[in-house]
Tab-separated table of C-alpha atoms in Angstrom:
chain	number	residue	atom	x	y	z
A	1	UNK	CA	41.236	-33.374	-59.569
A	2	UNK	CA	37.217	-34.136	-58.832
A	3	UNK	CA	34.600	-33.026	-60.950
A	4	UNK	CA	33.835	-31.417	-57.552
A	5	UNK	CA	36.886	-29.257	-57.202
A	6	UNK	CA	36.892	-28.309	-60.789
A	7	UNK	CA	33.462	-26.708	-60.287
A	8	UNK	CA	34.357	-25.007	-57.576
A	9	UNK	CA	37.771	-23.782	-59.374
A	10	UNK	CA	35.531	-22.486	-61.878
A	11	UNK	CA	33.428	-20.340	-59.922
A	12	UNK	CA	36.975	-19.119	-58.551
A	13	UNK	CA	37.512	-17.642	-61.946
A	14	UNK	CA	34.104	-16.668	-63.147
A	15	UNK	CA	34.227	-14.448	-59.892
A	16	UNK	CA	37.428	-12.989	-60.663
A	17	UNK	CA	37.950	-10.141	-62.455
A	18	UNK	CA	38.415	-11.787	-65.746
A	19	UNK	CA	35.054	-13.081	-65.674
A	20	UNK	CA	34.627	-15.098	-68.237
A	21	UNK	CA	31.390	-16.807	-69.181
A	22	UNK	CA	30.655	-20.266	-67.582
A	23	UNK	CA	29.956	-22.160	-71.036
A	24	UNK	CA	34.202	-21.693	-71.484
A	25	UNK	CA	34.108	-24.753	-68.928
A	26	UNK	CA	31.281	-27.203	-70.324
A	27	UNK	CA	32.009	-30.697	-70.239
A	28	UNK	CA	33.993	-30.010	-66.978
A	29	UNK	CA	37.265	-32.600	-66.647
A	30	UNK	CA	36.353	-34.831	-69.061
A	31	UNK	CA	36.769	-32.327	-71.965
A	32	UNK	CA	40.252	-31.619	-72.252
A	33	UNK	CA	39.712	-28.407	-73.743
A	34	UNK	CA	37.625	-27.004	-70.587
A	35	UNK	CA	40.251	-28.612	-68.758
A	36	UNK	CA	43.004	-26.444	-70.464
A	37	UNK	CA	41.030	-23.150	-70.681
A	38	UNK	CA	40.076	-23.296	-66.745
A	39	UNK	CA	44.716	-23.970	-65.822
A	40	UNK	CA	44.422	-20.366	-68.166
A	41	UNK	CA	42.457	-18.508	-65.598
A	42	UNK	CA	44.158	-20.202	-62.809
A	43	UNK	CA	47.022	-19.306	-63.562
A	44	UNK	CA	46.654	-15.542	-64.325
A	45	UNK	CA	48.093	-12.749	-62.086
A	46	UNK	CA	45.811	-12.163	-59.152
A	47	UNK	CA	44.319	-15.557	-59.243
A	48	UNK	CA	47.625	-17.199	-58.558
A	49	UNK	CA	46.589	-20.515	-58.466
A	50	UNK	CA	49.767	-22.166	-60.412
A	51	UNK	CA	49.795	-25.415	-58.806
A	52	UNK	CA	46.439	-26.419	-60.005
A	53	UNK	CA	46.733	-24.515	-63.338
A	54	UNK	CA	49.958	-27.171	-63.463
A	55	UNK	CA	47.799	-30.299	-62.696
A	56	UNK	CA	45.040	-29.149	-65.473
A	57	UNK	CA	47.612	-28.408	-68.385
A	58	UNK	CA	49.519	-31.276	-67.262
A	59	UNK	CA	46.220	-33.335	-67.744
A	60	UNK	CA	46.583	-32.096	-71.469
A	61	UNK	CA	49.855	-32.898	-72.656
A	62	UNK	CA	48.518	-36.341	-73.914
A	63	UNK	CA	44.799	-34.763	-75.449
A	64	UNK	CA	45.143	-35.507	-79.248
A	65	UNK	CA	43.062	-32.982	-80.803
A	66	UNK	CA	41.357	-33.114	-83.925
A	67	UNK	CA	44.290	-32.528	-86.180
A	68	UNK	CA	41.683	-31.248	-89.130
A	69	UNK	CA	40.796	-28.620	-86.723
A	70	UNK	CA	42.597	-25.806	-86.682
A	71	UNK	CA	40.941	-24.393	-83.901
A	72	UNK	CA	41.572	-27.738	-81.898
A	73	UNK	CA	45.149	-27.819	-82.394
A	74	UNK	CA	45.715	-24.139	-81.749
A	75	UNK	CA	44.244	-24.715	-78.318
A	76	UNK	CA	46.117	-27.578	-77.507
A	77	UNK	CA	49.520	-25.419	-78.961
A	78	UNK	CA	48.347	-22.329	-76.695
A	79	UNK	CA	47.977	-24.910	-73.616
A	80	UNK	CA	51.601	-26.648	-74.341
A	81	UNK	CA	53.285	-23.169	-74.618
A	82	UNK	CA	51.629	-21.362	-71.146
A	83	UNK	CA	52.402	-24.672	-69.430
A	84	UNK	CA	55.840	-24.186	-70.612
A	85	UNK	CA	55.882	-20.205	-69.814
A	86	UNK	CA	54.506	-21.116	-66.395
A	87	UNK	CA	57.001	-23.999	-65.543
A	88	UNK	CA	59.999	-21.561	-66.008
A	89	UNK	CA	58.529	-18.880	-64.063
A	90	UNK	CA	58.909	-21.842	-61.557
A	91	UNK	CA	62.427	-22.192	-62.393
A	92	UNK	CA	61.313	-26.115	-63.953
A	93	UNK	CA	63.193	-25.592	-66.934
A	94	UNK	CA	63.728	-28.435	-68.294
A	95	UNK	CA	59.905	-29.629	-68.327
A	96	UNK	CA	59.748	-26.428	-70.053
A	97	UNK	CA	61.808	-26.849	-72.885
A	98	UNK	CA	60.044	-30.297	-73.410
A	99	UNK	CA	56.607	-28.959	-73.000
A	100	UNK	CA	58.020	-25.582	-75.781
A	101	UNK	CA	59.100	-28.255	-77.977
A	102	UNK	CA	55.990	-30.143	-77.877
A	103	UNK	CA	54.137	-26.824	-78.821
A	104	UNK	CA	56.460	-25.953	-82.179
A	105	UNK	CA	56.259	-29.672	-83.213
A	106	UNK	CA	52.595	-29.597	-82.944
A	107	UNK	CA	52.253	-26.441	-84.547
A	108	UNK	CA	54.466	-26.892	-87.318
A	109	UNK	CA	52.733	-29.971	-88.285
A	110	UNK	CA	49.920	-28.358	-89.978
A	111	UNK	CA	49.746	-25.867	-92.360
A	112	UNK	CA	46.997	-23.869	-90.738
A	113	UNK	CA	47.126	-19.613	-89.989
A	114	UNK	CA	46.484	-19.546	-86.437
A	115	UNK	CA	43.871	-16.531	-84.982
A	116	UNK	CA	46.695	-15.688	-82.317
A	117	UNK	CA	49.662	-18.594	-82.113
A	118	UNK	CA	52.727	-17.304	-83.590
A	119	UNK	CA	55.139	-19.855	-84.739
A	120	UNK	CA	57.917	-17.885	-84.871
A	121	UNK	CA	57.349	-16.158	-80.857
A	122	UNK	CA	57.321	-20.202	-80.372
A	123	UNK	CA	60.678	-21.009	-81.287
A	124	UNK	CA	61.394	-17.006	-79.606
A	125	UNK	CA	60.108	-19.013	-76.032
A	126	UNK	CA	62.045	-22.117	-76.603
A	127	UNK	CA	65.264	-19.975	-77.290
A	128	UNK	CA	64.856	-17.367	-74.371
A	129	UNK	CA	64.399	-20.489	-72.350
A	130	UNK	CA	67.521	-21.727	-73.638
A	131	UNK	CA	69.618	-19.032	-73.263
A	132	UNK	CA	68.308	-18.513	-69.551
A	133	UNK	CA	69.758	-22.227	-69.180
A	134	UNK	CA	73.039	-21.454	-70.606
A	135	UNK	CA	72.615	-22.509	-74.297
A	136	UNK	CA	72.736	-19.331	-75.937
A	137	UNK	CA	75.467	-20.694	-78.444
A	138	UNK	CA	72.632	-23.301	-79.910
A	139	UNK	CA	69.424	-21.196	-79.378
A	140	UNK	CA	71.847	-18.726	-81.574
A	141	UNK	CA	72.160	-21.017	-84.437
A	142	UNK	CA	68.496	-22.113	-84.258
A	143	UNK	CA	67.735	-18.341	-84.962
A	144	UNK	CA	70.533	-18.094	-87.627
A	145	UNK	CA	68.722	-20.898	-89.093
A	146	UNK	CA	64.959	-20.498	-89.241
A	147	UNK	CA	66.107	-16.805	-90.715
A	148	UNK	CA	67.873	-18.223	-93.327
A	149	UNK	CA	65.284	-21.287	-94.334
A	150	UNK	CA	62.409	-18.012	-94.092
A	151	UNK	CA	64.227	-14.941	-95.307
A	152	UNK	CA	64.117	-15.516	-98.961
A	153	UNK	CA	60.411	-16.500	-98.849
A	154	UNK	CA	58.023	-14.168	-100.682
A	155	UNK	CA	55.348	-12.878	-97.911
A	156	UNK	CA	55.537	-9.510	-95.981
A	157	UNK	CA	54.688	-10.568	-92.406
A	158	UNK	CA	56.863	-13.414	-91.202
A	159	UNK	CA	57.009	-14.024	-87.839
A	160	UNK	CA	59.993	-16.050	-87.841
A	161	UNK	CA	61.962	-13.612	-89.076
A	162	UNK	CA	60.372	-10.842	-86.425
A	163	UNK	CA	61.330	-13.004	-83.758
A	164	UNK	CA	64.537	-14.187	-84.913
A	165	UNK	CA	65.924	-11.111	-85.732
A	166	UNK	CA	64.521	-9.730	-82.173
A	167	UNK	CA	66.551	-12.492	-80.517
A	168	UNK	CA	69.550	-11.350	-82.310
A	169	UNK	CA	69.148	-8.073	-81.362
A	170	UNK	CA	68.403	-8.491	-77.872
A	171	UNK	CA	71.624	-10.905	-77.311
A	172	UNK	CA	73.167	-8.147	-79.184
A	173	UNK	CA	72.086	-5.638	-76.761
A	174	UNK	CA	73.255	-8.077	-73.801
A	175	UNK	CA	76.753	-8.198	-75.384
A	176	UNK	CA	77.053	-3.859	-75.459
A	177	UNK	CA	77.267	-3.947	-78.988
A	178	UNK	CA	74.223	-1.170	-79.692
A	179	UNK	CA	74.811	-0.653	-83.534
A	180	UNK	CA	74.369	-3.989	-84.381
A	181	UNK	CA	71.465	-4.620	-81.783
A	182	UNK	CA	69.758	-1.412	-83.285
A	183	UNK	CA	70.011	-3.125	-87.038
A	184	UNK	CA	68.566	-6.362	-86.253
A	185	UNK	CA	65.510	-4.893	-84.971
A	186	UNK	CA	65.477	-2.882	-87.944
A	187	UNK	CA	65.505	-6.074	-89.226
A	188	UNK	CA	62.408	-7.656	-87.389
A	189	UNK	CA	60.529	-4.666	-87.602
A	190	UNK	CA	60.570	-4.949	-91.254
A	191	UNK	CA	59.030	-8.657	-91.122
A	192	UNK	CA	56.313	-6.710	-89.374
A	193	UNK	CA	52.785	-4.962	-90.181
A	194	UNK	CA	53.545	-1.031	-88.405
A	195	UNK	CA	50.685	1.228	-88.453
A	196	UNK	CA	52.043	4.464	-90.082
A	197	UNK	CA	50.789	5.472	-86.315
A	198	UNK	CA	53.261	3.697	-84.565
A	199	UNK	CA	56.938	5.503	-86.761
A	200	UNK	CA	57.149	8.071	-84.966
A	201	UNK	CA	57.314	6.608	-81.575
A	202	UNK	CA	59.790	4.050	-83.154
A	203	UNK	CA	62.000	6.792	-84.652
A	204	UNK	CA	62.192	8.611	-81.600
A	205	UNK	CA	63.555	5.450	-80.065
A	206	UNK	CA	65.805	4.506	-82.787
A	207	UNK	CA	67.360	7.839	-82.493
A	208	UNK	CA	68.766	7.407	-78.851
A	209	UNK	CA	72.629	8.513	-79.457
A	210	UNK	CA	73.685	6.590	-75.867
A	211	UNK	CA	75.166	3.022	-76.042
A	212	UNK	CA	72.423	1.750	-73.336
A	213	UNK	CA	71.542	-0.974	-75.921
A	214	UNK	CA	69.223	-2.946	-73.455
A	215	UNK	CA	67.322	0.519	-72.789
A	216	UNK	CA	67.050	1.224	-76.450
A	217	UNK	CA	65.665	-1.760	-77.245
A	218	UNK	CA	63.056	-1.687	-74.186
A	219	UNK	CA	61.536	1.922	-75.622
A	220	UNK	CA	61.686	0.229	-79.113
A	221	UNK	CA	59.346	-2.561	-77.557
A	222	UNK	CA	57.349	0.145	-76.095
A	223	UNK	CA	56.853	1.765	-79.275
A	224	UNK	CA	55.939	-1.755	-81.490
A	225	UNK	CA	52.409	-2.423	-81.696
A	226	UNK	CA	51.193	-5.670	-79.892
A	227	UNK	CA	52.446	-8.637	-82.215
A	228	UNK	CA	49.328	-10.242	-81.234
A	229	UNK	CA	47.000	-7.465	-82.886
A	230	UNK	CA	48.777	-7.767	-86.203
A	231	UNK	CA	48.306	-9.315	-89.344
A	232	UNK	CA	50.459	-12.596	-90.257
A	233	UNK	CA	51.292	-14.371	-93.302
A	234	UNK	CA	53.131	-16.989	-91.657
């Protein structure tokens, strides 16, 4: 891509909807984090513009950010992990399980608190991913393990075990067994921060008496407050 075309692929975006403001983009293709933050817009519903959000994040893969940075290495996380959402929306999955497991090796190589990547909804991508491609056995005992190498640990808001246990309960739900779908997201939503505003919509979901576990589940999700508006430990 020109310096040319990425100009005019960020006026594209800046008159979208989303409008974001132009100084996102400075430094233009030669800073890889402009680069990354323009395949973003591109590649958001109603801007549809997937094959050159693809050639921007794929220009990415091999930035090496700052790894002192937290900031820098979060952004280069968030690009690996929407490249990889985007690819299997394409049905490319295996470049995206490699580009997912670029993103948790990245990210788990620092000890930093992201501002809004989750480690834990990281491996959840890698293993929905998996499942879709017919490992469900070893995304399975992925999940069995990070919950048992993070369930003992002393902090309140764990977002491996969230996700974990939400992967159990949701291959749970898959498999008609609704009891023990219900308790595993019991499970996650303890790892979890809930607003004392948010029980009663959960209850009401919980209580469902049916054994529609995939629709119990979906008003559960309905009813959890947006993991990305919560406070982490880890």
């Amino acid at each position: 891509m020109t310096q040319d075309e990425f100009h005019k692929l960020v006026h594209v975006v800046m008159d979208s909807p989303a409008k974001p403001p132009e100084n996102l983009f400075a430094g233009g293709m030669d800073n890889w984090r402009a680069r990354a933050r323009l395949a973003h817009f591109l590649a958001m519903e109603g801007i549809d513009k997937n094959d050159e959000a693809l050639e921007l994040f794929h220009s990415v893969v091999e930035a090496e950010p700052n790894e002192d940075i937290a900031e820098e290495v979060e952004e280069k996380v968030f690009a690996l992990q929407r490249l990889s959402s985007l690819e299997r929306s394409l049905g490319q999955h295996d470049d995206a399980l490699r580009h997912i497991n670029m993103a948790i090796e990245l990210a788990e190589s620092t000890d930093f608190l992201y501002k809004y990547i989750l480690r834990g909804e990281l491996w959840a991508d890698r293993w929905n991913l998996m499942h879709q491609m017919d490992m469900t056995a070893d995304a399975e005992t992925e999940a069995d393990e990070r919950i048992a190498a993070y369930k003992d640990i002393p902090i309140e808001h764990n977002s491996y075990l969230y996700y974990g246990y939400r992967f159990k309960a949701q291959l749970s739900a898959e498999r008609g067994v609704t009891l023990v779908a219900k308790d595993y997201m019991h499970m996650a939503l303890h790892s979890m921060e809930i607003p004392a505003s948010y029980q009663a919509g959960l209850d009401k979901a919980f209580a469902a008496t049916h054994d529609n576990a995939s629709w119990i589940l979906t008003q559960v999700d309905k009813a959890t407050p947006n993991p990305d508006n919560l406070h982490w430990d880890i």
